[in-house]
Coordinates of C-alpha atoms and ligand atoms in Angstrom, one line a residue:
X916 CA 0.0 0.0 0.0
X917 CA 1.1 3.5 -0.7
X918 CA 3.0 5.2 2.1
X919 CA 3.8 8.9 2.8
X920 CA 5.6 10.7 5.6
X921 CA 2.8 13.2 6.0
X922 CA -0.7 13.3 4.6
X923 CA -2.6 16.6 4.7
X924 CA -6.4 16.6 4.3
X925 CA -7.5 19.9 2.6
X926 CA -5.7 21.9 0.0
X927 CA -6.9 25.3 1.3
X928 CA -4.8 28.1 2.8
X929 CA -3.6 26.1 5.8
X930 CA -3.1 22.7 4.0
X931 CA -1.0 24.2 1.2
X932 CA 1.0 26.2 3.5
X933 CA 1.6 23.3 5.8
X934 CA 2.8 21.2 2.9
X935 CA 5.4 23.9 2.1
X936 CA 6.7 24.1 5.7
X937 CA 6.9 20.3 6.0
X938 CA 8.8 20.0 2.7
X939 CA 11.5 22.3 4.0
X940 CA 12.2 19.5 6.6
X941 CA 12.7 17.0 3.7
X942 CA 9.4 15.1 4.1
X943 CA 7.4 13.2 1.5
X944 CA 4.1 15.0 1.6
X945 CA 0.7 14.2 0.0
X946 CA -2.2 16.7 0.1
X947 CA -5.7 15.4 -0.6
X948 CA -8.8 17.5 -1.4
X949 CA -12.2 16.6 -2.8
X950 CA -12.6 19.8 -4.7
X951 CA -11.5 20.2 -8.4
X952 CA -9.3 23.2 -7.6
X953 CA -7.1 24.1 -4.6
X954 CA -7.8 27.0 -2.3
X955 CA -11.1 28.2 -3.6
X956 CA -11.6 30.5 -0.6
X957 CA -8.4 32.3 -1.4
X958 CA -9.7 33.0 -4.9
X959 CA -12.9 34.7 -3.5
X960 CA -11.2 36.3 -0.5
X961 CA -11.0 40.0 0.0
X962 CA -13.3 40.8 -2.8
X963 CA -10.9 38.9 -5.2
X964 CA -7.8 40.6 -3.9
X965 CA -7.1 38.5 -0.8
X966 CA -6.5 40.3 2.5
X967 CA -3.6 38.0 3.1
X968 CA -2.5 39.2 6.6
X969 CA -2.9 42.0 9.1
X970 CA 0.1 43.7 10.6
X971 CA -1.7 44.2 13.9
X972 CA -2.1 40.5 14.4
X973 CA -2.0 39.3 18.0
X974 CA -3.9 36.8 20.2
X975 CA -6.4 39.6 21.1
X976 CA -7.7 39.7 17.5
X977 CA -9.1 36.1 17.8
X978 CA -12.1 34.5 19.5
X979 CA -11.3 31.2 21.2
X980 CA -12.2 29.3 24.3
X981 CA -8.5 29.9 25.2
X982 CA -7.4 33.2 23.7
X983 CA -3.8 32.5 24.7
X984 CA -3.6 29.3 22.7
X985 CA -2.9 31.1 19.4
X986 CA 0.0 33.1 20.8
X987 CA 2.7 30.5 20.3
X988 CA 2.1 29.9 16.6
X989 CA 1.4 33.5 15.9
X990 CA 4.6 34.7 17.5
X991 CA 6.7 32.1 15.6
X992 CA 5.2 32.9 12.3
X993 CA 4.4 36.6 12.1
X994 CA 2.7 38.8 9.4
X995 CA 6.1 40.1 8.3
X996 CA 7.2 36.5 7.5
X997 CA 4.3 36.2 5.1
X998 CA 4.9 39.7 3.7
X999 CA 8.6 38.6 3.0
X1000 CA 7.2 35.6 1.0
X1001 CA 4.8 37.8 -1.0
X1002 CA 7.7 40.3 -1.7
X1003 CA 10.0 37.5 -2.8
X1004 CA 7.3 36.3 -5.2
X1005 CA 7.1 39.8 -6.7
X1006 CA 3.4 40.2 -5.7
X1007 CA 2.4 43.8 -5.5
X1008 CA 0.3 44.7 -2.4
X1009 CA -1.1 47.7 -0.5
X1010 CA -2.4 48.4 3.0
X1011 CA -6.1 49.2 2.7
X1012 CA -6.8 50.3 6.3
X1013 CA -6.1 49.2 9.9
X1014 CA -3.1 47.0 9.0
X1015 CA -5.0 45.0 6.3
X1016 CA -2.7 44.0 3.5
X1017 CA -4.3 43.2 0.1
X1018 CA -2.9 42.1 -3.3
X1019 CA -2.9 44.9 -5.9
X1020 CA -3.9 42.2 -8.4
X1021 CA -5.7 38.9 -8.2
X1022 CA -6.0 36.8 -5.1
X1023 CA -5.0 33.7 -7.1
X1024 CA -1.4 35.1 -7.0
X1025 CA -1.4 34.0 -3.4
X1026 CA -2.5 30.5 -4.4
X1027 CA 0.3 30.4 -7.0
X1028 CA 2.8 31.4 -4.3
X1029 CA 1.6 28.6 -2.1
X1030 CA 1.7 26.0 -4.9
X1031 CA 5.2 27.1 -5.8
X1032 CA 6.3 26.9 -2.2
X1033 CA 5.1 23.3 -1.9
X1034 CA 6.6 22.1 -5.2
X1035 CA 7.8 18.5 -4.6
X1036 CA 4.7 17.6 -2.6
X1037 CA 1.9 15.7 -4.3
X1038 CA -1.4 17.5 -4.7
X1039 CA -4.4 15.2 -5.4
X1040 CA -7.6 16.9 -6.2
X1041 CA -11.1 15.4 -6.7
X1042 CA -10.2 12.9 -4.0
X1043 CA -13.0 12.0 -1.7
X1044 CA -12.0 10.9 1.8
X1045 CA -13.9 7.7 2.6
X1046 CA -12.5 6.9 6.0
X1047 CA -9.6 7.6 8.4
X1048 CA -8.5 4.8 10.8
X1049 CA -5.8 4.7 13.4
X1050 CA -3.3 1.8 13.0
X1051 CA -0.4 0.5 15.1
X1052 CA 2.0 2.7 13.1
X1053 CA -0.1 5.7 12.2
X1054 CA -3.2 6.3 10.0
X1055 CA -4.9 4.5 7.2
X1056 CA -6.8 6.8 4.9
X1057 CA -9.2 5.3 2.3
X1058 CA -10.0 7.6 -0.6
X1059 CA -11.9 7.4 -3.8
X1060 CA -8.5 6.8 -5.5
X1061 CA -7.1 4.1 -3.2
X1062 CA -5.7 3.9 0.3
X1063 CA -2.6 5.5 1.8
X1064 CA -0.7 5.0 5.0
X1065 CA 1.1 7.7 7.0
X1066 CA 2.6 8.1 10.5
X1067 CA 1.5 11.8 10.5
X1068 CA -1.9 13.2 9.5
X1069 CA -2.8 16.9 9.4
X1070 CA -6.4 17.9 9.1
X1071 CA -6.8 21.2 7.3
X1072 CA -10.3 20.9 5.9
X1073 CA -11.5 24.2 7.3
X1074 CA -15.0 25.1 8.6
X1075 CA -18.5 24.8 7.2
X1076 CA -18.7 28.2 5.6
X1077 CA -19.7 28.4 1.9
X1078 CA -20.6 24.7 1.3
X1079 CA -21.1 25.7 -2.4
X1080 CA -17.3 25.7 -2.9
X1081 CA -16.5 22.6 -1.0
X1082 CA -16.8 23.3 2.8
X1083 CA -17.8 20.3 4.9
X1084 CA -17.7 19.3 8.6
X1085 CA -15.1 16.6 8.0
X1086 CA -12.6 18.1 10.5
X1087 CA -15.2 18.1 13.2
X1088 CA -16.3 14.5 12.4
X1089 CA -12.6 13.4 12.6
X1090 CA -12.1 15.3 15.9
X1091 CA -15.1 13.5 17.4
X1092 CA -14.0 10.1 16.0
X1093 CA -10.6 10.5 17.7
X1094 CA -12.1 11.6 21.0
X1095 CA -11.2 15.4 20.8
X1096 CA -13.7 17.9 22.3
X1097 CA -15.5 20.4 20.1
X1098 CA -16.6 23.9 20.7
X1099 CA -20.0 24.0 18.9
X1100 CA -19.3 25.4 15.4
X1101 CA -21.5 28.3 14.2
X1102 CA -21.4 30.8 11.4
X1103 CA -19.4 34.0 12.0
X1104 CA -18.4 37.2 10.1
X1105 CA -21.9 36.9 8.6
X1106 CA -24.7 39.3 7.8
X1107 CA -27.5 39.5 10.4
X1108 CA -31.2 39.1 9.5
X1109 CA -34.1 40.9 11.1
X1110 CA -37.8 40.7 11.8
X1111 CA -40.3 42.2 9.4
X1112 CA -40.7 45.5 11.4
X1113 CA -37.0 46.2 11.3
X1114 CA -36.8 45.2 7.6
X1115 CA -39.4 47.9 6.9
X1116 CA -36.7 50.4 7.6
X1117 CA -33.7 48.5 6.1
X1118 CA -35.3 47.5 2.8
X1119 CA -35.9 50.9 1.3
X1120 CA -32.4 51.9 2.5
X1121 CA -30.8 49.0 0.7
X1122 CA -27.4 50.2 -0.6
X1123 CA -27.0 53.0 1.9
X1124 CA -23.7 52.8 4.0
X1125 CA -23.0 54.7 7.2
X1126 CA -20.1 54.8 9.6
X1127 CA -21.2 53.0 12.7
X1128 CA -20.0 51.8 16.1
X1129 CA -21.2 48.7 17.9
X1130 CA -20.0 47.3 21.2
X1131 CA -21.2 43.8 22.3
X1132 CA -19.9 41.2 24.6
X1133 CA -16.4 42.6 24.7
X1134 CA -16.2 43.3 21.0
X1135 CA -16.1 47.0 20.0
X1136 CA -15.9 47.9 16.3
X1137 CA -16.3 51.1 14.2
X1138 CA -16.6 50.6 10.5
X1139 CA -19.1 50.8 7.6
X1140 CA -22.7 49.5 8.2
X1141 CA -24.6 48.6 5.0
X1142 CA -28.4 48.4 4.8
X1143 CA -29.5 45.5 2.6
X1144 CA -32.9 44.1 1.5
X1145 CA -32.3 41.2 3.9
X1146 CA -31.2 43.3 6.9
X1147 CA -27.8 44.7 7.9
X1148 CA -24.3 43.9 6.6
X1149 CA -21.0 45.7 6.1
X1150 CA -17.7 45.2 8.0
X1151 CA -19.0 46.5 11.4
X1152 CA -22.0 44.0 11.3
X1153 CA -19.8 41.1 10.2
X1154 CA -17.4 41.8 13.1
X1155 CA -20.1 42.0 15.7
X1156 CA -21.8 38.9 14.4
X1157 CA -18.9 36.8 15.8
X1158 CA -19.8 38.1 19.3
X1159 CA -23.6 38.2 19.0
X1160 CA -25.6 35.3 20.4
X1161 CA -29.2 34.4 19.3
X1162 CA -31.8 36.4 21.2
X1163 CA -29.6 39.2 22.2
X1164 CA -30.3 42.9 21.5
X1165 CA -27.6 45.0 19.7
X1166 CA -27.1 48.7 20.4
X1167 CA -25.8 50.5 17.3
X1168 CA -24.4 54.1 17.2
X1169 CA -25.1 55.4 13.7
X1170 CA -23.2 58.7 14.3
X1171 CA -20.2 57.8 16.5
X1172 CA -18.6 61.3 16.5
X1173 CA -21.8 63.2 17.2
X1174 CA -24.2 63.7 20.1
X1175 CA -27.3 63.9 17.9
X1176 CA -29.7 65.2 20.6
X1177 CA -27.3 68.0 21.6
X1178 CA -26.7 69.0 18.0
X1179 CA -30.4 69.1 17.3
X1180 CA -31.1 71.3 20.3
X1181 CA -28.2 73.6 19.3
X1182 CA -29.6 73.9 15.8
X1183 CA -33.1 74.5 17.2
X1184 CA -31.7 77.5 19.1
X1185 CA -29.9 78.9 16.0
X1186 CA -32.2 78.0 13.1
X1187 CA -35.5 76.7 14.4
X1188 CA -37.3 77.1 11.1
X1189 CA -35.1 74.3 9.5
X1190 CA -36.8 70.9 9.0
X1191 CA -35.7 68.1 11.3
X1192 CA -34.9 65.9 8.3
X1193 CA -32.7 68.6 6.6
X1194 CA -30.7 69.1 9.8
X1195 CA -30.3 65.3 10.2
X1196 CA -29.1 65.0 6.7
X1197 CA -26.1 67.2 7.6
X1198 CA -25.1 64.4 10.0
X1199 CA -26.2 61.2 8.3
X1200 CA -26.6 60.0 4.7
X1201 CA -29.6 61.8 3.3
X1202 CA -31.8 58.8 2.7
X1203 CA -31.1 57.5 6.2
X1204 CA -31.9 60.9 7.7
X1205 CA -35.2 61.1 5.8
X1206 CA -36.2 57.6 6.8
X1207 CA -35.5 58.1 10.5
X1208 CA -37.3 61.4 10.5
X1209 CA -40.3 59.9 8.7
X1210 CA -40.3 56.9 11.1
X1211 CA -40.5 59.3 14.0
X1212 CA -43.4 61.1 12.3
X1213 CA -41.2 64.2 11.7
X1214 CA -40.9 64.0 8.0
X1215 CA -42.0 67.6 7.4
X1216 CA -41.6 68.9 11.0
X1217 CA -39.6 72.0 11.9
X1218 CA -37.0 71.9 14.7
X1219 CA -38.6 74.8 16.6
X1220 CA -41.8 72.8 17.2
X1221 CA -40.0 69.9 18.9
X1222 CA -39.7 69.6 22.7
X1223 CA -36.5 68.4 24.3
X1224 CA -38.0 65.0 24.9
X1225 CA -38.7 64.4 21.2
X1226 CA -35.2 65.5 20.2
X1227 CA -33.7 63.3 22.9
X1228 CA -35.7 60.3 21.6
X1229 CA -34.5 61.0 18.1
X1230 CA -30.9 61.3 19.4
X1231 CA -31.2 58.0 21.2
X1232 CA -32.7 56.4 18.0
X1233 CA -29.5 57.3 16.2
X1234 CA -26.8 57.1 18.8
X1235 CA -28.3 54.1 20.6
X1236 CA -30.4 52.2 18.0
X1237 CA -31.5 49.0 19.7
X1238 CA -32.6 46.0 17.6
X1239 CA -32.8 42.3 18.0
X1240 CA -31.5 40.3 15.0
X1241 CA -33.6 37.2 14.4
X1242 CA -30.6 35.3 13.1
X1243 CA -27.7 35.2 10.6
X1244 CA -27.5 34.4 6.9
X1245 CA -25.8 31.2 8.0
X1246 CA -23.0 29.1 6.4
X1247 CA -24.2 30.1 3.0
X1248 CA -22.5 33.5 3.2
X1249 CA -20.5 33.4 6.5
X1250 CA -16.8 34.1 6.0
X1251 CA -15.7 31.8 8.7
X1252 CA -16.9 29.2 11.2
X1253 CA -16.6 30.1 14.9
X1254 CA -15.8 27.3 17.4
X1255 CA -14.3 24.0 16.3
X1256 CA -11.6 21.6 17.7
X1257 CA -11.2 22.5 21.3
X1258 CA -7.8 24.0 21.9
X1259 CA -7.5 22.2 25.3
X1260 CA -7.0 19.0 23.3
X1261 CA -4.2 20.4 21.1
X1262 CA -0.6 21.2 21.7
X1263 CA -0.1 25.0 21.0
X1264 CA 3.4 24.5 19.6
X1265 CA 2.8 21.7 17.2
X1266 CA -1.0 21.7 16.8
X1267 CA -1.0 17.9 17.6
X1268 CA -3.8 16.2 19.4
X1269 CA -2.6 15.6 23.0
X1270 CA -4.1 12.1 23.1
X1271 CA -3.5 11.0 19.5
X1272 CA 0.2 11.2 18.5
X1273 CA 0.7 12.1 14.9
X1274 CA -2.7 13.7 14.4
X1275 CA -2.8 17.6 14.0
X1276 CA -5.6 20.1 13.3
X1277 CA -4.8 23.5 11.7
X1278 CA -6.5 26.5 10.2
X1279 CA -10.1 27.4 10.5
X1280 CA -11.3 24.0 11.9
X1281 CA -9.6 24.9 15.2
X1282 CA -11.4 26.9 17.8
X1283 CA -9.4 30.1 16.9
X1284 CA -11.4 32.6 14.8
X1285 CA -10.0 35.9 13.7
X1286 CA -11.7 39.3 13.4
X1287 CA -12.4 40.4 9.9
X1288 CA -9.3 41.9 8.3
X1289 CA -6.7 39.3 7.3
X1290 CA -6.4 37.6 10.7
X1291 CA -7.9 34.4 9.6
X1292 CA -5.3 33.8 6.9
X1293 CA -2.5 34.8 9.3
X1294 CA -3.9 32.1 11.6
X1295 CA -3.9 29.6 8.7
X1296 CA -0.3 30.4 7.8
X1297 CA 0.9 30.4 11.5
X1298 CA -0.9 27.2 12.6
X1299 CA 0.1 25.4 9.3
X1300 CA 3.8 26.4 9.8
X1301 CA 3.8 25.1 13.4
X1302 CA 2.3 21.7 12.3
X1303 CA 4.5 21.5 9.1
X1304 CA 7.7 22.1 11.0
X1305 CA 6.8 19.6 13.7
X1306 CA 6.0 16.9 11.1
Ligands
LIG1629 P1 -10.1 26.4 3.7 O1 -11.6 26.5 3.7 O2 -9.4 27.5 3.0 O3 -9.7 25.0 3.0 C1 -10.3 23.8 3.3 C2 -10.0 22.8 2.2 O4 -10.5 21.5 2.6 C3 -10.8 23.2 0.9 O5 -9.9 23.2 -0.2 C4 -11.9 22.1 0.8 O6 -12.2 21.8 -0.5 C5 -11.2 21.0 1.5 N1 -12.2 20.1 2.1 C6 -13.3 20.4 2.9 N2 -14.0 19.3 3.2 C7 -13.4 18.2 2.6 C8 -13.6 16.8 2.6 N3 -14.7 16.3 3.2 N4 -12.8 16.1 1.8 C9 -11.7 16.6 1.2 N5 -11.4 17.9 1.2 C10 -12.2 18.7 1.9 N6 -9.7 35.6 5.6 C11 -8.8 36.5 5.6 O7 -7.9 36.5 6.4 N7 -8.8 37.5 4.6 C12 -9.7 37.6 3.7 O8 -9.7 38.5 2.8 C13 -10.8 36.7 3.7 N8 -11.8 36.8 2.8 C14 -12.8 35.8 2.8 C15 -13.9 35.9 1.9 C16 -14.8 34.9 1.9 C17 -16.0 35.1 0.9 C18 -14.7 33.8 2.7 C19 -15.8 32.7 2.7 C20 -13.7 33.7 3.6 C21 -12.7 34.7 3.7 N9 -11.7 34.6 4.6 C22 -10.7 35.6 4.6 C23 -11.6 33.5 5.6 C24 -10.5 32.5 5.0 O9 -10.8 32.2 3.7 C25 -10.5 31.2 5.8 O10 -10.4 31.5 7.2 C26 -9.3 30.3 5.4 O11 -9.5 30.0 4.0 C27 -9.2 29.1 6.2 O12 -8.2 28.3 5.7 P2 -8.3 26.7 5.9 O13 -7.2 26.1 5.1 O14 -8.4 26.3 7.3 O15 -9.7 26.3 5.2

């Protein structure tokens, strides 16, 4: 039967990177994936330009049952290490905002870099994994194209997000099979959905973007909020979706730099004849200002006619908008899967299962989930490098 030093399940960001790191140590490496092409998520990442790292990476940028777990791998493989690879490959890049590095050109340049780095390893696509069993000397993997034995197995099959391009729960099934604990997976970095009464406001505003701030369960983000016909999206909503739990109310500040009630009172004293909606439109996108004024029954109203209590209510509606999402758009559009293989059952230096020598889990299937902004790829590179070097 065929034998390899290392078999990696999953030819995504983490699997390909792990293959390259393991090769450097002179191993015979085989990478298996059921998809027809490698790294489909890299191709669609960052709007097609791949936000391949974030220079502000640190353990505080990740959600995990044990936030310190990621520190070891992240400190041994830093964002600058990946930037050096990108530079050596001649890939042009730019910093968009907040340390987020994107390719100037296509995201597939990153896939090409990874494939070049693992040249010498064997990549087998369209290979379904039928079963994985533990044997006296390692693992026996049965695939649609025959069986393979290996003393070392790395599981890099990612999370459940975007099943349309090949995501499955294989990593979680294998973790369970080998007795590792799981932190219940759920969609994250995902648009939120709302009840009909909230959609009545969101739908007509579809396409409007506003700078917003949301704090929830220890997460605090300020970025663009986008109204959509299904609810709310945009980076600030994706970020907070990772912290939000079903049933909870979110409080959104639609004008983070302004005390709206105070501004309205000030304007009332100076130009009371002005319409409420007109004054609001100096502080918010015009369509949003009109919708909020209309919702409050103040579509045509003048500032001078409004008592303090009404302006304060309007201010609260904008600076402390409270609403309860009914759910998320789910794995269909989620950028990542929160939860996964419990870090208590993995060695932080090697990513190996504590109780199953030779078996490692890397990348998104581990209970380490980054904020939006390049952190998830940096985790993929760092965890893959840790496992690859240890193999
Ligand atoms: P990944 O999902 O990349 O790879 C898993 C591989 O395993 C796939 O090739 C899959 O086909 C294979 N596989 C799955 N099940 C299998 C099975 N049963 N049998 C065989 N093979 C199987 N992050 C970031 O840092 N910057 C960004 O710009 C973006 N942008 C972005 C956009 C969109 C639309 C999405 C959906 C996600 C992002 N992300 C991101 C997140 C990022 O893509 C993600 O965190 C990494 O790809 C995770 O890498 P992994 O290698 O762990 O899984």
